[in-house]
Structures are given as structure tokens and as C-alpha cells.
Amino acid sequence: MSVCVLKAVPEDFAVSECLGTATVPAGAADHQYLLLTKRGFTTHQAVAAVAAHLGVEREAVAAAGLKDEDGVTEQTLSLRGTASPEQLAAFNRAHDGADYMRLTERGHGDGPVVVGELDGNCFRIVARDLDAATADALRAGPAQHNMFFVNYYDTQRFGVPGGPKQTHLLGGALIDGDDEAAFRLLRESGSPEGGQALAHDGDPAEFLAALDPRVLAFYRCAHASAEWNERLTKLVADEGGADTVETDREGLRYVLPRTPAAAREVLRAAPELGCGRYRWTDGKMRYTESPRPTVVQTRVRVLGVRPDDRFPDRWACTLSFFLPSGCYATMAVTQFFQQLETV
């Protein structure tokens, strides 16, 4: 398998959220929609920063999905109430720099954006450190590739870049009511809230209770995601057989299809598997289960193959594609190059 480097710089990984929001005249609305463009911040950090800047409760600011901190991303936030142009300009000035957050008004509506209503995301990704054989295959191949990929939760679901991949363990501790274990794992996580936990020398339960409940819901969801991945791993190994390869990604085990046919066999055997989800809604932590696709089909455009300006004597290319909500572009790109050798 050709191994590529993703996210060599944040600008290599551009994400634009696709979310249809019905708008109404400002005077008839109780929510304002804001376009957030960010680099170097998590969505949770952005939501907290917007709420703090405007002096509103954290739950007055909502997002429909989470976006990578190690990319340049665009997404819609909703605000209960209205921020003035002067407030938005002041926020942008306060969060300008190499890493930044910028807010732009994009309309008004009757309600907040809601997790689960996101249509998907458009990606424009630079894959680097490619060998000459891969570059030749890309140049010789079509401009658009129709591909099927196994829809795993990728490693960023389970930890911040460069940190330990154990958010699923933290979520399991929360589900079990083991506050001390959850607090210890949080302090090891390298996340923004983990940094806050390192500075806290009081009661673990007290600290956890003060966190945004939506952050705690995220950790619980990570536990459910790990369980789903484990079931999918077995399915891929059983159905793909010899056309699969086992790989370690940052300490996490994945079994990937080596051919498009192997991915389609997984789809044939089980198009969906039930996946648990935790949400903080109406002041309560709620658990639901819904089907998640085991295999996703997309079209990948290859926009250019060129010498890599960051890795000498290697090659780079730009890939553009759309994925439904909940899919991981890093996993799609990994399998794109895995299957490229067999097409």
C-alpha cells in the first residue's frame, strides 16, 4: 500500500460543511446563523469562545457537527439571540493569528442547528510524500474515481493530534460512573479540557460536572464508536478474507479491504450496523441507537499530480470529494490509495 502524508500543514486539509438552513427575516427570528472559519481550534473550543465573548450560556451556541482542529474548516453555528456586527468584528480581532477563528453572519432562523441534521462535508485534501509509482498510477488513471470504502471511525475520533487514542476509554469510564478513572484519562488526553483538568486539584466529580455536557456526550459517543469499529473489523475480516490487510493506526487496529470487490462484499453482507449515540438534550443525557452505513460510495476527483514542495524527490496530489455526515476523509483517502494499486 502506498502511504501518504496528510495534514502536513493545516491548509492541506480544507473542509466545508454542507448544511441546509431555512432562513427568515431577522425581525421574525430567534436565532442567528454564523459561518465559523477556523484553524487550530476544535469545534468545542470555538463554541465556548463564542459564548464567552458574547456573554451567553454555552448552550446558546450550537454546532451540527465537529470539525478537525488540524485543518482549515468552515461550519455553521447557531446563536440564540443576535450578535451585532461590532461584536463579530471584535471576536475576529481577538482570535486572529496563525491559528484563528472568524465569524461571518449568514442569516437568521427559527431554531438552532442540530446534531444529526448535517448533510455532509466537502473536502479538498493534499496528499503528500507519494512515490513515483503512485504518481504514475494517478496520472494514468481517470480524473474521477468511483470508490467504495469501509466506513470506520478514524483515529481522530479517539484522541487529539499527537495525543493518546483513548477517548473511548474515557467515555467508558463516564458510562460506568467511574469519575476518578475518567478524570485521570482526561488529564492524559492532551485535549483543551484535559489541560484544564491538569490545573484542577479538587474533586474529579466536581470538575466533570462543570464541563459542557456536550463534551461529556462526545466522550460517551467515542466509546460507542469503538464498539462499532470492533464489530465492523470482524465483518470486514470475515467477508473480505484474503483481500484484506490488518493495519495499526496510532495504536488502533483496523482491517482494510485491499480491493474494491472486498469493500463491496462487506456492503453486500451487511449494509448497516446499529451504532449507539449519546446526546445532551433538554437537560438530560440521552442514549439512542441508529443504523450507520458499513460501506460508503463516493467519487474522488484527482485535481493534480506534481512534485512535492515539502518532501524532496516525492510527489503530491490534490483530492476533492464529498462525504455524508459522520464519515472520515482520512479513512477514505487511506483506502483510496490502498485500492489504487488494484484498479
XYZ file of C-alpha atoms in Angstrom:
343
model
C 0.000 0.000 0.000
C 1.250 3.478 -0.847
C 1.460 5.502 2.357
C 0.778 9.213 2.035
C 1.181 12.121 4.424
C -1.975 14.086 5.215
C -2.211 17.380 7.089
C 1.455 18.281 6.663
C 0.096 21.789 7.175
C -3.498 22.676 8.098
C -4.064 24.266 4.683
C -3.615 20.800 3.136
C -6.909 19.731 4.719
C -9.830 22.016 3.785
C -13.363 21.138 4.894
C -16.614 22.936 4.044
C -19.755 21.842 5.826
C -22.931 21.189 3.816
C -25.940 22.169 5.913
C -29.188 23.493 4.527
C -30.716 26.023 6.909
C -34.074 27.689 6.356
C -33.755 31.423 6.911
C -36.339 34.060 7.835
C -36.185 37.858 8.154
C -34.115 38.962 11.135
C -37.065 40.571 12.895
C -39.034 37.307 12.860
C -36.199 35.054 14.070
C -34.994 33.939 17.474
C -31.660 32.514 16.253
C -28.782 33.896 14.247
C -26.630 31.710 11.984
C -22.895 32.335 11.864
C -20.298 30.917 9.483
C -17.268 29.840 11.515
C -13.943 29.523 9.702
C -11.199 28.149 11.924
C -7.663 26.816 12.003
C -6.045 25.218 15.041
C -9.153 25.050 17.238
C -11.694 22.322 17.973
C -15.383 22.992 17.474
C -15.896 22.640 21.233
C -13.275 25.349 21.808
C -14.936 27.590 19.239
C -18.394 27.192 20.768
C -17.028 28.002 24.227
C -15.100 31.013 22.900
C -18.139 32.456 21.111
C -20.320 32.027 24.191
C -17.717 33.643 26.448
C -17.163 36.553 24.066
C -20.879 37.286 23.805
C -21.572 36.675 27.489
C -24.201 33.987 26.892
C -24.663 30.451 28.197
C -22.699 27.775 26.360
C -25.905 26.055 25.293
C -26.988 29.229 23.473
C -24.343 28.416 20.838
C -24.701 25.189 18.843
C -22.989 23.304 16.024
C -24.321 20.478 13.857
C -21.003 18.618 13.780
C -17.382 18.579 14.889
C -14.554 19.708 12.615
C -10.848 18.871 12.790
C -8.577 21.314 14.586
C -5.617 20.431 12.346
C -7.260 21.687 9.161
C -8.956 24.788 7.769
C -12.674 24.247 8.248
C -15.972 26.030 7.678
C -19.197 25.274 9.509
C -22.411 26.892 10.665
C -23.021 27.859 14.281
C -26.373 28.976 15.642
C -26.752 31.604 18.338
C -29.864 32.033 20.434
C -30.277 35.774 20.056
C -28.274 38.100 17.855
C -24.678 39.313 17.780
C -24.046 42.770 16.364
C -21.570 43.378 13.535
C -19.361 45.128 16.078
C -19.358 42.067 18.358
C -18.448 39.775 15.469
C -15.638 42.083 14.371
C -14.294 42.203 17.933
C -14.356 38.389 18.145
C -12.426 38.114 14.893
C -9.792 40.581 16.072
C -9.401 38.715 19.365
C -8.864 35.366 17.620
C -6.591 36.391 14.748
C -3.174 34.856 14.195
C -1.531 31.764 12.759
C -4.348 29.806 14.396
C -7.605 31.688 14.135
C -11.384 31.743 14.343
C -13.551 34.027 12.209
C -17.282 34.599 12.316
C -19.450 35.869 9.463
C -23.195 36.388 9.688
C -25.110 34.146 7.304
C -28.737 34.743 8.245
C -31.434 34.146 10.838
C -33.804 31.284 11.575
C -36.454 29.872 13.865
C -34.258 27.356 15.671
C -30.743 26.121 16.392
C -28.685 23.865 14.179
C -28.975 20.312 15.471
C -26.550 17.395 15.631
C -27.737 14.762 13.172
C -29.155 17.206 10.603
C -25.858 17.804 8.802
C -25.928 16.692 5.158
C -22.186 16.125 4.873
C -18.870 17.784 4.118
C -16.868 18.745 1.034
C -13.143 18.036 1.237
C -10.156 19.336 -0.675
C -7.089 17.466 0.542
C -3.424 17.462 -0.427
C -1.837 14.005 -0.170
C 1.962 14.214 0.102
C 5.070 12.029 0.137
C 3.798 9.805 -2.688
C 6.228 7.531 -4.507
C 6.775 7.673 -8.264
C 4.720 4.537 -8.943
C 1.686 6.043 -7.206
C 2.134 9.316 -9.076
C 2.278 7.403 -12.368
C -0.888 5.467 -11.483
C -2.723 8.697 -10.663
C -1.662 10.344 -13.922
C -2.621 7.281 -15.945
C -5.977 6.861 -14.228
C -9.260 8.724 -14.661
C -9.831 12.255 -13.421
C -12.655 10.900 -11.238
C -12.586 7.619 -9.363
C -15.724 5.819 -8.223
C -14.814 4.150 -4.938
C -16.296 2.184 -2.065
C -14.635 2.458 1.339
C -15.268 0.849 4.708
C -16.786 3.481 6.969
C -14.665 3.188 10.120
C -14.391 5.893 12.725
C -10.806 7.016 12.239
C -8.196 7.762 14.878
C -9.134 11.418 15.419
C -12.379 10.173 16.947
C -10.322 8.697 19.760
C -7.861 11.469 20.606
C -6.369 14.820 19.633
C -3.496 15.020 17.110
C -0.338 13.753 18.774
C -2.193 12.601 21.877
C -3.093 9.128 23.143
C -6.038 7.485 21.415
C -8.187 6.697 24.432
C -11.285 8.903 24.383
C -13.306 5.689 24.084
C -11.803 4.512 27.375
C -12.663 7.855 28.945
C -16.208 7.516 27.644
C -16.455 4.018 29.068
C -15.384 5.321 32.476
C -18.073 8.016 32.317
C -20.700 5.447 31.369
C -19.599 3.262 34.300
C -19.742 6.231 36.675
C -16.018 5.971 37.448
C -15.217 9.672 37.803
C -11.675 9.101 39.043
C -10.716 6.984 36.014
C -12.415 9.430 33.640
C -10.585 12.368 35.242
C -7.234 10.564 35.039
C -7.739 9.722 31.358
C -8.842 13.278 30.667
C -5.648 14.648 32.224
C -3.621 12.359 29.933
C -5.590 13.248 26.802
C -3.814 16.392 25.616
C -7.202 17.957 24.844
C -8.156 21.517 25.832
C -10.342 20.220 28.660
C -7.509 17.869 29.594
C -5.318 20.909 30.135
C -7.962 22.346 32.433
C -8.063 19.042 34.317
C -4.300 19.185 34.881
C -4.758 22.535 36.622
C -7.553 21.200 38.837
C -6.542 19.762 42.221
C -10.021 19.278 43.637
C -12.701 16.635 43.375
C -12.829 14.843 39.967
C -16.623 14.640 40.013
C -16.831 18.376 40.647
C -14.600 19.109 37.669
C -16.509 16.807 35.321
C -19.834 18.290 36.400
C -18.595 21.755 35.411
C -17.728 20.737 31.833
C -20.069 21.447 28.947
C -22.353 18.368 28.936
C -21.968 18.190 25.160
C -18.257 17.489 25.659
C -19.104 14.626 28.011
C -21.596 13.335 25.438
C -18.782 13.341 22.862
C -16.638 11.081 25.058
C -19.514 8.679 25.607
C -20.072 8.617 21.847
C -16.403 7.742 21.349
C -16.950 4.615 23.446
C -19.914 3.625 21.260
C -17.807 4.343 18.156
C -15.052 1.998 19.334
C -17.592 -0.767 19.906
C -18.981 -0.204 16.402
C -15.489 -0.297 14.882
C -14.811 -3.603 16.612
C -17.927 -5.163 15.089
C -17.080 -3.765 11.665
C -13.500 -5.056 11.880
C -14.795 -8.598 12.352
C -17.243 -8.177 9.470
C -14.526 -6.948 7.092
C -12.180 -9.787 8.064
C -14.935 -12.386 7.618
C -16.287 -11.099 4.306
C -13.112 -9.746 2.702
C -10.948 -12.742 3.513
C -7.603 -12.734 1.724
C -8.412 -9.397 0.070
C -7.922 -7.511 3.338
C -4.951 -6.224 5.272
C -4.649 -5.624 9.003
C -3.052 -2.333 9.937
C -2.190 -0.392 13.063
C -3.167 3.273 13.026
C -1.799 5.111 16.065
C -2.232 2.059 18.250
C -5.714 1.172 16.981
C -6.416 -1.949 14.917
C -8.154 -1.750 11.551
C -8.798 -4.348 8.852
C -9.000 -2.666 5.433
C -10.127 -4.010 2.045
C -7.307 -4.248 -0.491
C -9.689 -4.226 -3.463
C -12.979 -2.538 -4.403
C -14.539 -6.007 -4.636
C -13.714 -6.730 -0.995
C -15.405 -3.494 0.086
C -18.485 -4.411 -1.937
C -18.603 -7.842 -0.274
C -18.864 -6.111 3.103
C -21.665 -3.939 1.716
C -23.481 -6.995 0.381
C -23.240 -8.851 3.688
C -24.384 -6.005 5.943
C -25.149 -2.543 4.539
C -25.606 -1.144 8.052
C -24.783 -1.861 11.676
C -26.533 -0.274 14.626
C -24.450 2.365 16.388
C -25.064 3.950 19.777
C -25.135 7.692 20.290
C -25.288 9.960 23.318
C -26.749 13.459 23.213
C -27.313 16.150 25.792
C -30.885 17.277 25.136
C -33.309 19.211 27.319
C -31.041 18.944 30.328
C -30.571 15.170 30.113
C -28.007 12.750 28.683
C -29.938 10.573 26.247
C -28.871 7.349 24.515
C -30.215 6.250 21.146
C -29.163 3.730 18.534
C -29.382 4.241 14.789
C -28.028 2.437 11.709
C -24.635 3.539 10.366
C -23.509 2.506 6.858
C -20.712 -0.060 6.836
C -19.521 0.991 3.379
C -19.858 4.356 1.644
C -19.605 5.143 -2.058
C -18.126 8.415 -3.293
C -16.398 9.933 -6.307
C -12.858 11.203 -5.822
C -11.502 13.823 -8.215
C -7.757 13.950 -8.757
C -7.010 17.618 -9.413
C -3.289 17.498 -9.992
C -0.158 15.382 -9.596
C 3.009 17.376 -9.068
C 6.434 17.325 -7.393
C 6.038 17.672 -3.634
C 7.370 21.011 -2.403
C 7.730 19.678 1.147
C 9.176 16.203 0.575
C 12.156 16.162 -1.842
C 12.036 13.653 -4.702
C 8.451 12.737 -3.834
C 5.062 13.600 -5.292
C 1.839 15.267 -4.170
C -1.719 15.391 -5.451
C -4.947 17.173 -4.550
C -8.118 15.153 -3.992
C -11.639 16.585 -3.922
C -14.761 14.721 -2.788
C -17.976 14.840 -0.749
C -18.801 12.564 2.174
C -22.049 12.157 4.100
C -22.088 13.298 7.698
C -20.159 11.064 10.072
C -17.651 9.759 7.514
C -13.916 10.307 7.893
C -11.987 11.752 4.969
C -8.697 10.397 6.297
C -10.134 6.885 6.187
C -11.496 7.413 2.671
C -8.121 8.676 1.409
C -6.250 5.799 3.052
C -8.462 3.268 1.282
C -8.321 5.226 -1.979
C -4.575 4.691 -2.157
C -4.905 1.130 -0.838
C -7.263 0.252 -3.691
C -5.436 2.316 -6.333
C -2.882 -0.473 -6.694
C -5.583 -2.942 -7.735
C -7.673 -0.816 -10.100
